[in-house]
GROMACS .gro file of N, CA and C in nm:
model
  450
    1UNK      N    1  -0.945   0.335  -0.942
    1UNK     CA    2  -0.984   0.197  -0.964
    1UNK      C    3  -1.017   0.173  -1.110
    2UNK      N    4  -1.102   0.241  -1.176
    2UNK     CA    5  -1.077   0.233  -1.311
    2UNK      C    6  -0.970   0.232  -1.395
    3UNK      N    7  -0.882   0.331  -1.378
    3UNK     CA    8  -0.763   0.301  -1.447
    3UNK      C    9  -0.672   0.197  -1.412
    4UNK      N   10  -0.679   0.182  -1.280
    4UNK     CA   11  -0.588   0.029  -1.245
    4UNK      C   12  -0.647  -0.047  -1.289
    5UNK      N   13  -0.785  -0.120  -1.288
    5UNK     CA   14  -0.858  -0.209  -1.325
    5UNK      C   15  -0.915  -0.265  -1.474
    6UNK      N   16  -0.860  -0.188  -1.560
    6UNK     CA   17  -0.863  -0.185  -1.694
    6UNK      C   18  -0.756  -0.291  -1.750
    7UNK      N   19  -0.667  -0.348  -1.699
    7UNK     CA   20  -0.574  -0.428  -1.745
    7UNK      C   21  -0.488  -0.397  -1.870
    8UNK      N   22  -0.507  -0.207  -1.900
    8UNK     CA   23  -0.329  -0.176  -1.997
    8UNK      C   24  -0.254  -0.106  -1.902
    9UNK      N   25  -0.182  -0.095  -1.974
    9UNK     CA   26  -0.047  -0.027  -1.895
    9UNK      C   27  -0.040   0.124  -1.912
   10UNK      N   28  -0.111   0.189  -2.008
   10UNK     CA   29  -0.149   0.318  -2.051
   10UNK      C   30  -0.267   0.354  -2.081
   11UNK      N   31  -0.344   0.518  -2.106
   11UNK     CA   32  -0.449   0.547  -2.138
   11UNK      C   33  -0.369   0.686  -2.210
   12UNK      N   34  -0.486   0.718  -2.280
   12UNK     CA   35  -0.510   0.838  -2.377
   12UNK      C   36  -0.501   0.946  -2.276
   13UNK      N   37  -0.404   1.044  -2.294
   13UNK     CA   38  -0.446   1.162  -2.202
   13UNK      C   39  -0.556   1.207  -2.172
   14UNK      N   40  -0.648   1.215  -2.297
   14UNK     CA   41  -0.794   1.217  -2.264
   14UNK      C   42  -0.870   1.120  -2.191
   15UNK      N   43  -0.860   0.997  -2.221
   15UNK     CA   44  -0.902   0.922  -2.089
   15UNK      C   45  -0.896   0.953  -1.962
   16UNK      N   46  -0.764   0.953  -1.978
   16UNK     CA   47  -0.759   0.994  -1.772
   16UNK      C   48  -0.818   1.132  -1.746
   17UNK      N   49  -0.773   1.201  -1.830
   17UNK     CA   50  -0.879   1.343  -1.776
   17UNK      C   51  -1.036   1.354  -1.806
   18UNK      N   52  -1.096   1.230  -1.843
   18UNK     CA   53  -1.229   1.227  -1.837
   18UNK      C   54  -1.257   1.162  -1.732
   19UNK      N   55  -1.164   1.058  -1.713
   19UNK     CA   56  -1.155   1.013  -1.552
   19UNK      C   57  -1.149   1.098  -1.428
   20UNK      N   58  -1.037   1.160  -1.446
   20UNK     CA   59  -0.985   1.275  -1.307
   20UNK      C   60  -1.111   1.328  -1.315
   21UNK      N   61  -1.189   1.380  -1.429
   21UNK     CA   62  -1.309   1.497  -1.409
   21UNK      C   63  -1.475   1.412  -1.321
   22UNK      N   64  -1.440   1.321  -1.366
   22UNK     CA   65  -1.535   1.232  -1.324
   22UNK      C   66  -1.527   1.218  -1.168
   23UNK      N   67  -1.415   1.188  -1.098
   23UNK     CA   68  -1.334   1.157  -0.974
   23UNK      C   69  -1.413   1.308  -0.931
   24UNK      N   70  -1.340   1.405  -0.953
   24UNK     CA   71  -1.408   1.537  -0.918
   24UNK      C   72  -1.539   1.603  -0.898
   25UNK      N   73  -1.600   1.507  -1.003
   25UNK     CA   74  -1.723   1.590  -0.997
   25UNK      C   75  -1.847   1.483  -0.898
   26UNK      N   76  -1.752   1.355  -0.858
   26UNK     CA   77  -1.838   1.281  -0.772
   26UNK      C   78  -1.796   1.296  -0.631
   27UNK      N   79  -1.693   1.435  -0.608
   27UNK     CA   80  -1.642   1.442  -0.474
   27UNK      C   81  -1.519   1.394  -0.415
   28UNK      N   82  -1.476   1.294  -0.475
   28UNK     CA   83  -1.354   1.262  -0.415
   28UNK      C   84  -1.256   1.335  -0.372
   29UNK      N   85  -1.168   1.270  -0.284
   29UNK     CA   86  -1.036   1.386  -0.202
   29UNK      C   87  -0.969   1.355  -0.335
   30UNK      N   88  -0.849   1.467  -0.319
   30UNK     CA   89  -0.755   1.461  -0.491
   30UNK      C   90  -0.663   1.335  -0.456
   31UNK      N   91  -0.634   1.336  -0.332
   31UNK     CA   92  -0.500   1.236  -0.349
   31UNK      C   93  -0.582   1.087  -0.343
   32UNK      N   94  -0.706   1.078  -0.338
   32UNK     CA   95  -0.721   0.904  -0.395
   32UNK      C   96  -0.724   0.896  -0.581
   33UNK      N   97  -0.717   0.974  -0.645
   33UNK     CA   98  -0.708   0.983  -0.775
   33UNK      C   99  -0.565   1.030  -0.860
   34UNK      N  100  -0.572   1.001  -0.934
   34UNK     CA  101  -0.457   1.052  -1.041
   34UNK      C  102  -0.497   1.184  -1.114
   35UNK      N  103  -0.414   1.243  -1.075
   35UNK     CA  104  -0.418   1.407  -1.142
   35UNK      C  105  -0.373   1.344  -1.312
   36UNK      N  106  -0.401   1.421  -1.405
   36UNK     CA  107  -0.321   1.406  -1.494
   36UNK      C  108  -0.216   1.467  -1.502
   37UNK      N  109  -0.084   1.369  -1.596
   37UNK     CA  110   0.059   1.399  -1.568
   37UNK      C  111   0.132   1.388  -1.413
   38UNK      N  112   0.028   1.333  -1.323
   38UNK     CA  113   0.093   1.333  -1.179
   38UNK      C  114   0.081   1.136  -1.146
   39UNK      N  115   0.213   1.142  -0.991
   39UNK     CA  116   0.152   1.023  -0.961
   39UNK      C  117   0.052   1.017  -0.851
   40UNK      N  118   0.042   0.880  -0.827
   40UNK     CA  119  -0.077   0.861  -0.783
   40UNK      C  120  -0.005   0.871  -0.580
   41UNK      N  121  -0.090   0.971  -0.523
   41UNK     CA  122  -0.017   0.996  -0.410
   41UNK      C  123  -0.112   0.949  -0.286
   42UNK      N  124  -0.072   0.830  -0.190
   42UNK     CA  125  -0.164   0.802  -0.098
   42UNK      C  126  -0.102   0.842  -0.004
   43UNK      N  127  -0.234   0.884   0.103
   43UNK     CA  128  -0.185   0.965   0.244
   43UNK      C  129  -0.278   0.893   0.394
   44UNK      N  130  -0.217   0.880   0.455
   44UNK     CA  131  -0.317   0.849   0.558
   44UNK      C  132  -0.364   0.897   0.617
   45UNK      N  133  -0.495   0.909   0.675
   45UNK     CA  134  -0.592   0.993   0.740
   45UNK      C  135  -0.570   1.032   0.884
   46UNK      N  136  -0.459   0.972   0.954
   46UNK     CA  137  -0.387   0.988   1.091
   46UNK      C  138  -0.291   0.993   1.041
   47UNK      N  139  -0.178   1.105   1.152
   47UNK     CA  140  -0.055   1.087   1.120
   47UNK      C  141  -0.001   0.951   1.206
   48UNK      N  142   0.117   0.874   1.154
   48UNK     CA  143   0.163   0.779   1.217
   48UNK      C  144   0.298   0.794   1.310
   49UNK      N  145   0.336   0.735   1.390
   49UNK     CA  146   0.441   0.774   1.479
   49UNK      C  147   0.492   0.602   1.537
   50UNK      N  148   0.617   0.617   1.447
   50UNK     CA  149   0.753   0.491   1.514
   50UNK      C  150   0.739   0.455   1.663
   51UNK      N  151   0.726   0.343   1.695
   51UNK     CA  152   0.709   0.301   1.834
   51UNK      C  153   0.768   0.137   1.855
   52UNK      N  154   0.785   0.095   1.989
   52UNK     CA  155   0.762  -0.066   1.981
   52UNK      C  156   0.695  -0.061   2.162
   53UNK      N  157   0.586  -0.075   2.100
   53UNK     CA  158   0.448  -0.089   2.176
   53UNK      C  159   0.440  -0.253   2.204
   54UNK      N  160   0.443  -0.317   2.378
   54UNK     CA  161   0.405  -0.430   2.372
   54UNK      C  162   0.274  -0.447   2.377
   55UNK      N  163   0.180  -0.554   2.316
   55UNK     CA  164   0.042  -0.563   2.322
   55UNK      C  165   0.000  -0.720   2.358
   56UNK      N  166  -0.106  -0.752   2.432
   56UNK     CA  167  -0.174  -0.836   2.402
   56UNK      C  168  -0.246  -0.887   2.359
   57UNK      N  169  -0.294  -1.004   2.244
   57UNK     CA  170  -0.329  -1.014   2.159
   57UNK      C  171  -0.477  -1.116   2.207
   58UNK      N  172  -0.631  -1.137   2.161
   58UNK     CA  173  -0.689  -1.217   2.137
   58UNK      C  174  -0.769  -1.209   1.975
   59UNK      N  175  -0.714  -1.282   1.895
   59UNK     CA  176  -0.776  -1.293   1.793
   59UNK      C  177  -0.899  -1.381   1.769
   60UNK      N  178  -1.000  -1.276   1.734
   60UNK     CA  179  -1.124  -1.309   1.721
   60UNK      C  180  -1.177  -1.326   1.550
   61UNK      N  181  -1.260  -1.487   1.580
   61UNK     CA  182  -1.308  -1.516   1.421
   61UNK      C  183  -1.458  -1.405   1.407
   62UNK      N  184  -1.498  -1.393   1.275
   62UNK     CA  185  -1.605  -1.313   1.282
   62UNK      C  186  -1.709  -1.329   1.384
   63UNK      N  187  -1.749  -1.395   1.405
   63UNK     CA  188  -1.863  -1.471   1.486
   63UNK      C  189  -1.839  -1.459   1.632
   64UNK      N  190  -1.771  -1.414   1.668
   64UNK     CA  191  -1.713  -1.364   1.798
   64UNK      C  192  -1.654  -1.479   1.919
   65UNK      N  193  -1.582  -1.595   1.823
   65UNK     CA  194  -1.550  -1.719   1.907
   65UNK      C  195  -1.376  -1.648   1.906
   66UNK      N  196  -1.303  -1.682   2.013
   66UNK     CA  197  -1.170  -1.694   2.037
   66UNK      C  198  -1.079  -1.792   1.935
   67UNK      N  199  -0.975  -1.743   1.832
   67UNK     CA  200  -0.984  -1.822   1.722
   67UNK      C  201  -0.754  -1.832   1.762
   68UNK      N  202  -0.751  -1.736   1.936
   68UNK     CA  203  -0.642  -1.773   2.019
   68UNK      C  204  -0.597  -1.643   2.071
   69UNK      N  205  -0.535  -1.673   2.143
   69UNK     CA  206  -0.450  -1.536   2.197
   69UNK      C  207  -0.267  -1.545   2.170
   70UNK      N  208  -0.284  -1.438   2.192
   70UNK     CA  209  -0.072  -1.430   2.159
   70UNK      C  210  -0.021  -1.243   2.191
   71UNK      N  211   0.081  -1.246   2.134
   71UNK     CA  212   0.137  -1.109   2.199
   71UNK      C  213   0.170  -1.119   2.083
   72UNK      N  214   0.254  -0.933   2.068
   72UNK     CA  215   0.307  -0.842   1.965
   72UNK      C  216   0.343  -0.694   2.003
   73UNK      N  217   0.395  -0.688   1.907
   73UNK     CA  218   0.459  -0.506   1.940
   73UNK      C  219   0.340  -0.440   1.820
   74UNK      N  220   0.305  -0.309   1.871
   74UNK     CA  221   0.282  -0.234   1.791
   74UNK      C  222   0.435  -0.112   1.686
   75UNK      N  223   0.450  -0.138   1.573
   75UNK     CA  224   0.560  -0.070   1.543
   75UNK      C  225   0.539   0.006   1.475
   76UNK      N  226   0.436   0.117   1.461
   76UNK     CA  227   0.380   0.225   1.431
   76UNK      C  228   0.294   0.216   1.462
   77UNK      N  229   0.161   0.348   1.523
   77UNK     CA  230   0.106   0.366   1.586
   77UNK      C  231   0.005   0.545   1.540
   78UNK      N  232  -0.141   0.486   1.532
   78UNK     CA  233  -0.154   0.645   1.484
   78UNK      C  234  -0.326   0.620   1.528
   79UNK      N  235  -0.385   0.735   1.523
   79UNK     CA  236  -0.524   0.723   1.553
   79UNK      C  237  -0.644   0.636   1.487
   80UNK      N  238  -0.582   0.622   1.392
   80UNK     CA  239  -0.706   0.500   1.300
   80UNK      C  240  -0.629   0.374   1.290
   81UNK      N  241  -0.520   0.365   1.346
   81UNK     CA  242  -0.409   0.216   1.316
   81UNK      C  243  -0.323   0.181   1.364
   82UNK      N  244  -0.239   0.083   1.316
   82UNK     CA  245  -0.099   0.025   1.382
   82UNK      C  246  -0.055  -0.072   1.270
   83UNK      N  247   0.053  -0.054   1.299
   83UNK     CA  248   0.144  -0.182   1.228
   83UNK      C  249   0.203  -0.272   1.295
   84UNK      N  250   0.138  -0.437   1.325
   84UNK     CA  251   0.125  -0.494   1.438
   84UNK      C  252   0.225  -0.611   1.417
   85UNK      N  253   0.366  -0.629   1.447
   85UNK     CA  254   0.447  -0.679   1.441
   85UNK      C  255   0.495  -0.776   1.563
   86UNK      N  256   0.575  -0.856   1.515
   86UNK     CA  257   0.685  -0.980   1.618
   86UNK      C  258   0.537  -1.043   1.672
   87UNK      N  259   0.498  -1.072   1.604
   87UNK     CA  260   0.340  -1.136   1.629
   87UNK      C  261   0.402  -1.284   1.725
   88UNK      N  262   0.327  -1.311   1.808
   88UNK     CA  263   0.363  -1.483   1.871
   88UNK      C  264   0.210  -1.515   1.935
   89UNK      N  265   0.148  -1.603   1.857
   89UNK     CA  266   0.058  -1.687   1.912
   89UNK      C  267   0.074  -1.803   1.994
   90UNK      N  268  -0.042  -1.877   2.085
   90UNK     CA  269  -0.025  -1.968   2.158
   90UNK      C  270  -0.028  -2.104   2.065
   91UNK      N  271  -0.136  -2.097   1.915
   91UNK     CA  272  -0.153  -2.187   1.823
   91UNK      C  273  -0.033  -2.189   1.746
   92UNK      N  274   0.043  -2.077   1.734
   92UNK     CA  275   0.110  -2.059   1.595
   92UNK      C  276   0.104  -2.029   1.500
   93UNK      N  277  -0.037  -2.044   1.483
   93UNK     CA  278  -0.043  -1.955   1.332
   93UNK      C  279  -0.196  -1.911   1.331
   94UNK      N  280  -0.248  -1.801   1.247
   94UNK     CA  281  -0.391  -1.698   1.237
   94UNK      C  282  -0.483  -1.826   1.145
   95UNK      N  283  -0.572  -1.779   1.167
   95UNK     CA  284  -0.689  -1.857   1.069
   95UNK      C  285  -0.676  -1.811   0.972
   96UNK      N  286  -0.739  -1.894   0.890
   96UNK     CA  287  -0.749  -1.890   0.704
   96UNK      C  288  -0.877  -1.781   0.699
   97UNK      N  289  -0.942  -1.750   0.815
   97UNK     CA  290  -1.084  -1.712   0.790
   97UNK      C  291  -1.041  -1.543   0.838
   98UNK      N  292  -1.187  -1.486   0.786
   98UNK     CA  293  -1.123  -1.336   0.842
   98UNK      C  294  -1.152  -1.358   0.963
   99UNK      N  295  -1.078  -1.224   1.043
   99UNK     CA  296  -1.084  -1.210   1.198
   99UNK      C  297  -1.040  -1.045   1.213
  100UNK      N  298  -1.049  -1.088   1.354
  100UNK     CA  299  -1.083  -0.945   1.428
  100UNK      C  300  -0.943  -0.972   1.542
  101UNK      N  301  -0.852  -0.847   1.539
  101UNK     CA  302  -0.782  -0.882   1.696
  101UNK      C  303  -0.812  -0.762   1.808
  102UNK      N  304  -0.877  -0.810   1.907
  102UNK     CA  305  -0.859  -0.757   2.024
  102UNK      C  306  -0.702  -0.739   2.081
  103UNK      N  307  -0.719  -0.655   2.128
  103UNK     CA  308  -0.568  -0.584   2.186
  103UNK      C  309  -0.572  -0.493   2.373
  104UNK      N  310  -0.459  -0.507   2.383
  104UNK     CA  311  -0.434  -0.427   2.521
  104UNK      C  312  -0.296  -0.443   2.560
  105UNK      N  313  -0.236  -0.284   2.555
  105UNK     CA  314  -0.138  -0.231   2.532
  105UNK      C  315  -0.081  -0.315   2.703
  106UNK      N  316   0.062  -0.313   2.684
  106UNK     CA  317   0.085  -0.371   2.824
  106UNK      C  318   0.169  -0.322   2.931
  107UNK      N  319   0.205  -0.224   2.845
  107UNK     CA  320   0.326  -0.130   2.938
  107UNK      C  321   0.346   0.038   2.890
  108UNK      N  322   0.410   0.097   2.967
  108UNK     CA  323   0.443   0.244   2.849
  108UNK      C  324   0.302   0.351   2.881
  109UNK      N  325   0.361   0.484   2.861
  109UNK     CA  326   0.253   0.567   2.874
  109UNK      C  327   0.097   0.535   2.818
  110UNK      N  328   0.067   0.429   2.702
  110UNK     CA  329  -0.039   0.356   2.688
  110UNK      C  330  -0.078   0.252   2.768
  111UNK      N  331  -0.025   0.229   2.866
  111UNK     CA  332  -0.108   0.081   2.953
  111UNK      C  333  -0.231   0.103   2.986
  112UNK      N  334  -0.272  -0.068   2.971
  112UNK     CA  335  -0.407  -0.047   2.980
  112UNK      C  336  -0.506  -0.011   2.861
  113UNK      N  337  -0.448   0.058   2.791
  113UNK     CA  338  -0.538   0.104   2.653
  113UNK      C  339  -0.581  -0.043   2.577
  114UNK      N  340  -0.713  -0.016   2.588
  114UNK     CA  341  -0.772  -0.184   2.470
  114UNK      C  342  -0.857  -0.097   2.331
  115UNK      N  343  -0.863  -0.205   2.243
  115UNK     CA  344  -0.961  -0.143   2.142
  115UNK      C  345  -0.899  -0.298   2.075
  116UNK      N  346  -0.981  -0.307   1.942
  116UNK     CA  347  -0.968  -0.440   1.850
  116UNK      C  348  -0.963  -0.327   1.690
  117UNK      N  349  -0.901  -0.432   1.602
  117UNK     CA  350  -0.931  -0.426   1.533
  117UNK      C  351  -0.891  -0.497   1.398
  118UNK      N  352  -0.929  -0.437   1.267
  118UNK     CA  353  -0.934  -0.555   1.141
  118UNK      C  354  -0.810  -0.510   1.067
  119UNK      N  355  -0.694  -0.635   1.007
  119UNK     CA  356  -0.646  -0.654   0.954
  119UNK      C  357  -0.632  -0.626   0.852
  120UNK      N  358  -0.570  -0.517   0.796
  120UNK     CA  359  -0.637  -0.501   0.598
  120UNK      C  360  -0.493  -0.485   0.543
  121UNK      N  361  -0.403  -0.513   0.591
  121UNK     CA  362  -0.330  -0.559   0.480
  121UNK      C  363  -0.164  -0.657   0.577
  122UNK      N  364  -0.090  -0.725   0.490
  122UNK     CA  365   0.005  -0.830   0.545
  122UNK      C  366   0.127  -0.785   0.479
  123UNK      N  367   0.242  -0.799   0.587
  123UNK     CA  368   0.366  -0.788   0.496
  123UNK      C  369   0.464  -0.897   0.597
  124UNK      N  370   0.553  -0.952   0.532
  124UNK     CA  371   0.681  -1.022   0.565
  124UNK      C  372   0.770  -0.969   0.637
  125UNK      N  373   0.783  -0.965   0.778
  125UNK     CA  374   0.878  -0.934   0.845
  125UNK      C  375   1.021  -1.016   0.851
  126UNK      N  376   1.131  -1.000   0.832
  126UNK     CA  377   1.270  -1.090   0.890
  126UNK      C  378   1.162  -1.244   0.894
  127UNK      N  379   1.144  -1.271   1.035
  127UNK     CA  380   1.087  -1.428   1.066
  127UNK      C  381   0.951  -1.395   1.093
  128UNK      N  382   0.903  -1.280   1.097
  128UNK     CA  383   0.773  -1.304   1.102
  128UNK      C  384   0.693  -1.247   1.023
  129UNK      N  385   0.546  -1.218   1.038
  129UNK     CA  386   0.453  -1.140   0.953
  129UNK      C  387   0.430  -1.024   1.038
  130UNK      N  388   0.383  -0.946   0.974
  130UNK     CA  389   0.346  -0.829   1.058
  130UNK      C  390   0.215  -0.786   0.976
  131UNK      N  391   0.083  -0.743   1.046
  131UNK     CA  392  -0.051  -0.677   0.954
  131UNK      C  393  -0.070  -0.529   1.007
  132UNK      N  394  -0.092  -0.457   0.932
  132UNK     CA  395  -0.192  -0.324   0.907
  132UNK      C  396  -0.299  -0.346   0.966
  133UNK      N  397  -0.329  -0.292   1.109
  133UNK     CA  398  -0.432  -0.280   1.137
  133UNK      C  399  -0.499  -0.158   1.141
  134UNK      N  400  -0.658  -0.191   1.073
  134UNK     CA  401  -0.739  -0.046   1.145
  134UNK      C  402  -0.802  -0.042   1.233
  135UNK      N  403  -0.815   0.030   1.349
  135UNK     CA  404  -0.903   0.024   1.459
  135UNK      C  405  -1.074   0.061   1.426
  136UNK      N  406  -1.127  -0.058   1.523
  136UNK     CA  407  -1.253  -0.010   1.520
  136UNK      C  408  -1.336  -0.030   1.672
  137UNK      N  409  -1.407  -0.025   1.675
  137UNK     CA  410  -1.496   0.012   1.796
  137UNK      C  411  -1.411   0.027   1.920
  138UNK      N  412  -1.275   0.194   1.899
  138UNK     CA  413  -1.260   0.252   2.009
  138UNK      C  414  -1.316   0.352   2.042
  139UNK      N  415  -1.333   0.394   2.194
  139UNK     CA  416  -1.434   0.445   2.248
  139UNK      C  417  -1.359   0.600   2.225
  140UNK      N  418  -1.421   0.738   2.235
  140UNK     CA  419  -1.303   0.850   2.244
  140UNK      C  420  -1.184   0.860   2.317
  141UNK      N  421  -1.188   0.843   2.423
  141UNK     CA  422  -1.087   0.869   2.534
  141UNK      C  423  -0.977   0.812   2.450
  142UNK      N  424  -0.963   0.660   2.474
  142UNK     CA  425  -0.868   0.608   2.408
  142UNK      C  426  -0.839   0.652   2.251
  143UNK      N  427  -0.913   0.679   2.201
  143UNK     CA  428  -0.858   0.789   2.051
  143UNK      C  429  -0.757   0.884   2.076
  144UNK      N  430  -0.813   0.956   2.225
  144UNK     CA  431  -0.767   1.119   2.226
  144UNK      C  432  -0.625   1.051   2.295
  145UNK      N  433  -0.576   0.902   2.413
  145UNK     CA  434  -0.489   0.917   2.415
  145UNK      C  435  -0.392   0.847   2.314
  146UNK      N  436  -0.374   0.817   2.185
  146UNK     CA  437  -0.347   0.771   2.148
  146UNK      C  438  -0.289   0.911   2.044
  147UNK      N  439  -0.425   1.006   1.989
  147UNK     CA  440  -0.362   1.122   1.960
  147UNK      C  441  -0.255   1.202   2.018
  148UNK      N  442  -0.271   1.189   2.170
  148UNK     CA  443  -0.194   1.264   2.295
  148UNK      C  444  -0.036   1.235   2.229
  149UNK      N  445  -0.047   1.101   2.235
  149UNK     CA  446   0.093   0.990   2.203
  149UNK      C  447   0.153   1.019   2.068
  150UNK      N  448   0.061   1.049   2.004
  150UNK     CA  449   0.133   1.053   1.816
  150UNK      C  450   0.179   1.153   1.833
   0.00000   0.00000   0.00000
């Protein structure tokens, strides 16, 4: 974050390795940092696994009001996440506000599986959007089958 957040396009070799040492000596894992002379390598903390998972959708505003429901595929799938695609709401479109989606898988060796969770990042599908979700308040079981599945 420092070196991205600096607004040049370069640093002093010594910079970054007062950086990297810094990164190090406050604990960090190596791959959220820049080695010097390396790139910058992100990994995810679950492995992920290709799927098209149907789900049902209720998207929830913070405050815990119903902000609609709709369906989607999950199209990757891993113990802390999903990549939640062919999205179709009953409104048509998500709130401007943050939210939360509740979920429950609807078919497939996952039926039945529920858990919610937050949105942290958006990308452009063909005609639709698809978000990065991370899961949160699932219970173990459903972790372990979801590990079972990856």
């Amino acid at each position: 974050r420092i070196l991205r957040g600096a607004g040049v396009s370069f640093f002093r070799k010594e910079t970054v390795k007062r950086v990297v040492q810094a990164a190090q000596r406050g604990g960090y894992p190596k791959y959220r940092y820049i080695e010097p002379g390396a790139r910058e390598v992100g990994r995810r903390r679950y492995p992920r696994r290709k799927v098209r998972v149907p789900v049902s959708l209720d998207v929830r505003l913070l405050d815990g009001t119903s902000a609609g429901k709709g369906s989607g595929l999950f199209k990757d799938l891993g113990e802390g996440g999903a990549l939640l695609g062919d999205l179709k709401l009953e409104e048509g479109s998500f709130p401007l506000r943050r939210f939360t989606v509740d979920f429950e898988v609807s078919g497939g060796p996952l039926a039945k599986l529920r858990g919610s969770g937050v949105p942290v990042w958006v990308c452009q599908e063909e005609e639709h959007i698809a978000f990065g979700v991370r899961f949160r308040q699932m219970e173990a079981p459903e972790r372990q089958r979801i590990a079972r599945f990856v």
